[in-house]
Amino acid sequence: MKSSHINAQIALLPAILIALVVYCGTTGWTIWISFTNSRMLPSSVMVGWRNYLSLIGNERWVVSVTNLFVFGALFISAALVLGFLLAAMIDRHVRAESLFRSVFLYPFSMSFIVTGLAWRWLLDPTLGIEKLAHAIGFSWFHFDWLVRPDRVIYTLVLAAVWHAAGLVMAILLAGLRGIDGEIWKAARVDGLPVWRTYISVILPMLTGSFATATLLLATSVVRLYDLSVAMTNGGPGVASEVPAKFVMDHLFERANVGLATAAASTMLVTIVAVAAPWLYYQQRGRRT
Amino acid sequence: MPARSDVSIRGVEISYGPVRVLERLDLEIAQSEFLVLLGPSGCGKSTLLNAIAGLTDVDDGQIWIGGTNVTWHEPKDRGIAMVFQSYALYPRMTVRGNMSFGLRVAGAPKADIERRVREAAEMLRITDLLERKPSELSGGQRQRVAIGRALVRDAGVFLLDEPLSNLDAQLRAELRVEIKRLHQRLGATMIYVTHDQIEALTLADRIAVMKDRRIQQLGSPDDVYLRPANKFVATFVGSPAMGFLLGKLGTDPSAPMFEAPGVKVPLTGYAFAERPVAGQGVELGIRPEHVLHGDGDIAADVEMVEPMGSDKLAWLRIGEQPLSIRLPAETPVARGDRLHLKLPAHRLNLFDAASGQRL
């Protein structure tokens, strides 16, 4: 009994070591480096909060963070709403259901690089939709958000929603299919209009599915990088920069490891600040 | 309650795609009647109930409730309330929310809603559960709440779709009594779907036994139990099941007789529905409790004895054919004993061996 316990611990040792070194170790090292004056290569000269202070003063970082919040809020809410509408539509027994399901889920099978490139072509005024509209005679049509600094972030939202709405649909559709058909019958006998049944009865039953979908969308917001690279490369100017891209650029191109790790650490702290209460709440909910 | 709450089903037909589910079905349900639709799964009984509720469209025919043609009315406008097998409570609402939500959406006055919920809750003894969520309730309590949600609708017709099927035996018996009491108290028309013949026999004023898209027999529990219209009804209703002997009718028309190897039963006193044909192949059906023993002239060997508490069931063999007899618990009978049976003519059921119809 006792020896098998020890055997199990020995067997787990490599996994535990890897987890400690790879996750905790590198995270800790990144945080430590963010307090040094590292440029192209790591150095061990401590400079206190200097990297963080210059981060706050860095216009590109401020734009990146603002973009992240704007993008995150719009993307998550739009993908949830659109995904739910698609799922509800399919759940009401449309014809060719499996075809629609595949079509809606299809964008998700592509990488963000491909999505970004495709939408860059579509939205490019000299190549895509605008040119097509002009070619068939709608010369008044104008859509140049991709090259306008104040609008470019919304084109990122558009492409990302197109990419992810199908996934949300699939998750919510599974949730909808799990709902007992007699609930719908009871609601009809009760005289509830369909929209009212969705809002007051069905949506509250889908909180689990919505939480899953939101979590998945939130992770793709935090690691948002490739879409911005492929679609706009951060431009025009720095108008569509995002934090992950800021970190990558400073780490590998601008040879400013100190600033990059400070940015990464800031992101980590922000995520922990959001995730910790949520996880705590979930755990507590499970216990009671 | 509306003045009239009788239900009339006229020539209703329903198909799901190419599959015919109900075939030209007619049924009149009187005001305040308790009608049970009884049948095996897939016989169309739930479809019929859904059609009355307005949850399933009919392909042909009409449905009238309280003297109004409601064939194309929405469920909420039919003056009906419904109780489901899975309870179908709104899981994120409290019991009070479940019971009052329909009225709130319909815009009923607050005081009115409050009063109706209170009355229904008192009637079902769930007042102390009103602020709880369905997930905090037992199955029996949930079904009480579902019945409560139906009660507050103040409907004249209650439709119950296998409401007790998800409950264990003891709760089932308890709620069965409760539903019967409720029916007597409210005087509402109730249409109750079940595949459980005990529920049907104990609750119903009339039973409609359904199979294969049709009503096989419509009658009082006594009719269905004692005078089944065909062999299907005879086997489906009653537990322990009716026993059958295969044979033919005797050739003497003045003294009708059932004949099988080792069995001769005089049929004088049997109420034939039509003139019997001499020599016709028939099946004789008799319920175990109607088989008499002692001074009879049919020899039967006991093969097995099943004690059932209040009485016991003996499985017999007459020649090659099995039959069962219900005996008082104290009767001394064991495997290998020989009994001499008598089958009283007025307790018999004769079915045409080919069609299964009652003779």
XYZ file of N, CA and C in Angstrom, chain A residues 75 79 82 86 98-119 122 157-170 226-227:
129
model
N -15.932 41.597 -29.737
C -15.819 40.250 -30.325
C -16.609 39.234 -29.517
N -19.886 37.573 -31.073
C -19.817 36.140 -31.389
C -20.879 35.367 -30.605
N -24.388 36.300 -32.229
C -24.536 35.690 -33.550
C -24.575 34.164 -33.443
N -27.662 31.757 -34.627
C -27.485 30.650 -35.572
C -27.944 29.336 -34.950
N -27.694 19.791 -41.422
C -26.277 19.436 -41.298
C -25.418 20.267 -42.254
N -25.992 20.657 -43.387
C -25.263 21.515 -44.319
C -24.961 22.854 -43.651
N -26.007 23.490 -43.076
C -25.811 24.775 -42.416
C -24.791 24.669 -41.289
N -24.905 23.567 -40.546
C -24.010 23.391 -39.412
C -22.556 23.364 -39.892
N -22.309 22.630 -40.969
C -20.943 22.551 -41.493
C -20.485 23.905 -42.018
N -21.385 24.577 -42.757
C -21.005 25.860 -43.347
C -20.636 26.857 -42.246
N -21.449 26.904 -41.193
C -21.192 27.871 -40.125
C -19.925 27.526 -39.345
N -19.650 26.244 -39.231
C -18.489 25.840 -38.445
C -17.204 25.895 -39.267
N -17.353 25.978 -40.591
C -16.217 25.872 -41.483
C -15.107 26.898 -41.205
N -15.456 28.178 -41.020
C -14.384 29.165 -40.804
C -13.467 28.791 -39.649
N -14.029 28.116 -38.649
C -13.227 27.798 -37.473
C -12.128 26.799 -37.799
N -12.285 26.059 -38.893
C -11.261 25.078 -39.241
C -10.032 25.749 -39.850
N -10.126 27.058 -40.120
C -8.964 27.745 -40.696
C -8.174 28.440 -39.595
N -6.899 28.678 -39.894
C -6.103 29.405 -38.914
C -6.412 30.897 -39.052
N -6.086 31.635 -37.989
C -6.333 33.073 -38.016
C -5.530 33.753 -39.130
N -4.386 33.155 -39.492
C -3.584 33.724 -40.580
C -4.389 33.724 -41.871
N -5.027 32.593 -42.166
C -5.815 32.482 -43.396
C -7.022 33.411 -43.328
N -7.715 33.372 -42.193
C -8.859 34.268 -42.011
C -8.433 35.725 -42.237
N -7.325 36.096 -41.605
C -6.855 37.476 -41.712
C -6.537 37.866 -43.139
N -5.864 36.981 -43.828
C -5.479 37.257 -45.213
C -6.720 37.403 -46.092
N -7.667 36.463 -45.924
C -8.879 36.484 -46.741
C -9.635 37.795 -46.530
N -9.771 38.197 -45.253
C -10.512 39.432 -44.993
C -9.732 40.670 -45.411
N -10.649 40.924 -48.936
C -12.049 41.317 -49.104
C -12.255 42.797 -48.799
N -12.508 42.846 -35.558
C -13.654 42.232 -34.882
C -14.496 41.467 -35.895
N -14.742 42.103 -37.041
C -15.565 41.473 -38.078
C -14.983 40.120 -38.489
N -13.690 40.104 -38.793
C -13.067 38.862 -39.237
C -13.084 37.808 -38.139
N -12.815 38.233 -36.902
C -12.759 37.273 -35.799
C -14.139 36.694 -35.499
N -15.174 37.530 -35.580
C -16.532 37.032 -35.345
C -16.906 36.013 -36.423
N -16.560 36.348 -37.660
C -16.814 35.408 -38.766
C -16.132 34.067 -38.478
N -14.935 34.168 -37.915
C -14.136 32.986 -37.640
C -14.748 32.142 -36.515
N -15.236 32.794 -35.455
C -15.555 32.074 -34.211
C -17.042 31.821 -33.987
N -17.913 32.508 -34.741
C -19.351 32.375 -34.456
C -19.818 30.932 -34.611
N -19.227 30.210 -35.551
C -19.629 28.822 -35.770
C -19.327 27.945 -34.579
N -18.201 28.221 -33.936
C -17.848 27.443 -32.749
C -18.866 27.683 -31.636
N -19.203 28.964 -31.439
C -20.209 29.299 -30.423
C -21.517 28.594 -30.759
N -21.865 28.622 -32.048
C -23.095 27.951 -32.476
C -23.076 26.473 -32.099
N -21.939 25.817 -32.378
C -21.864 24.380 -32.098
C -22.043 24.096 -30.613
N -1.936 36.597 -34.453
C -1.824 36.247 -35.869
C -2.817 36.999 -36.753
N -4.035 37.229 -36.231
C -5.035 37.940 -37.045
C -4.540 39.343 -37.374
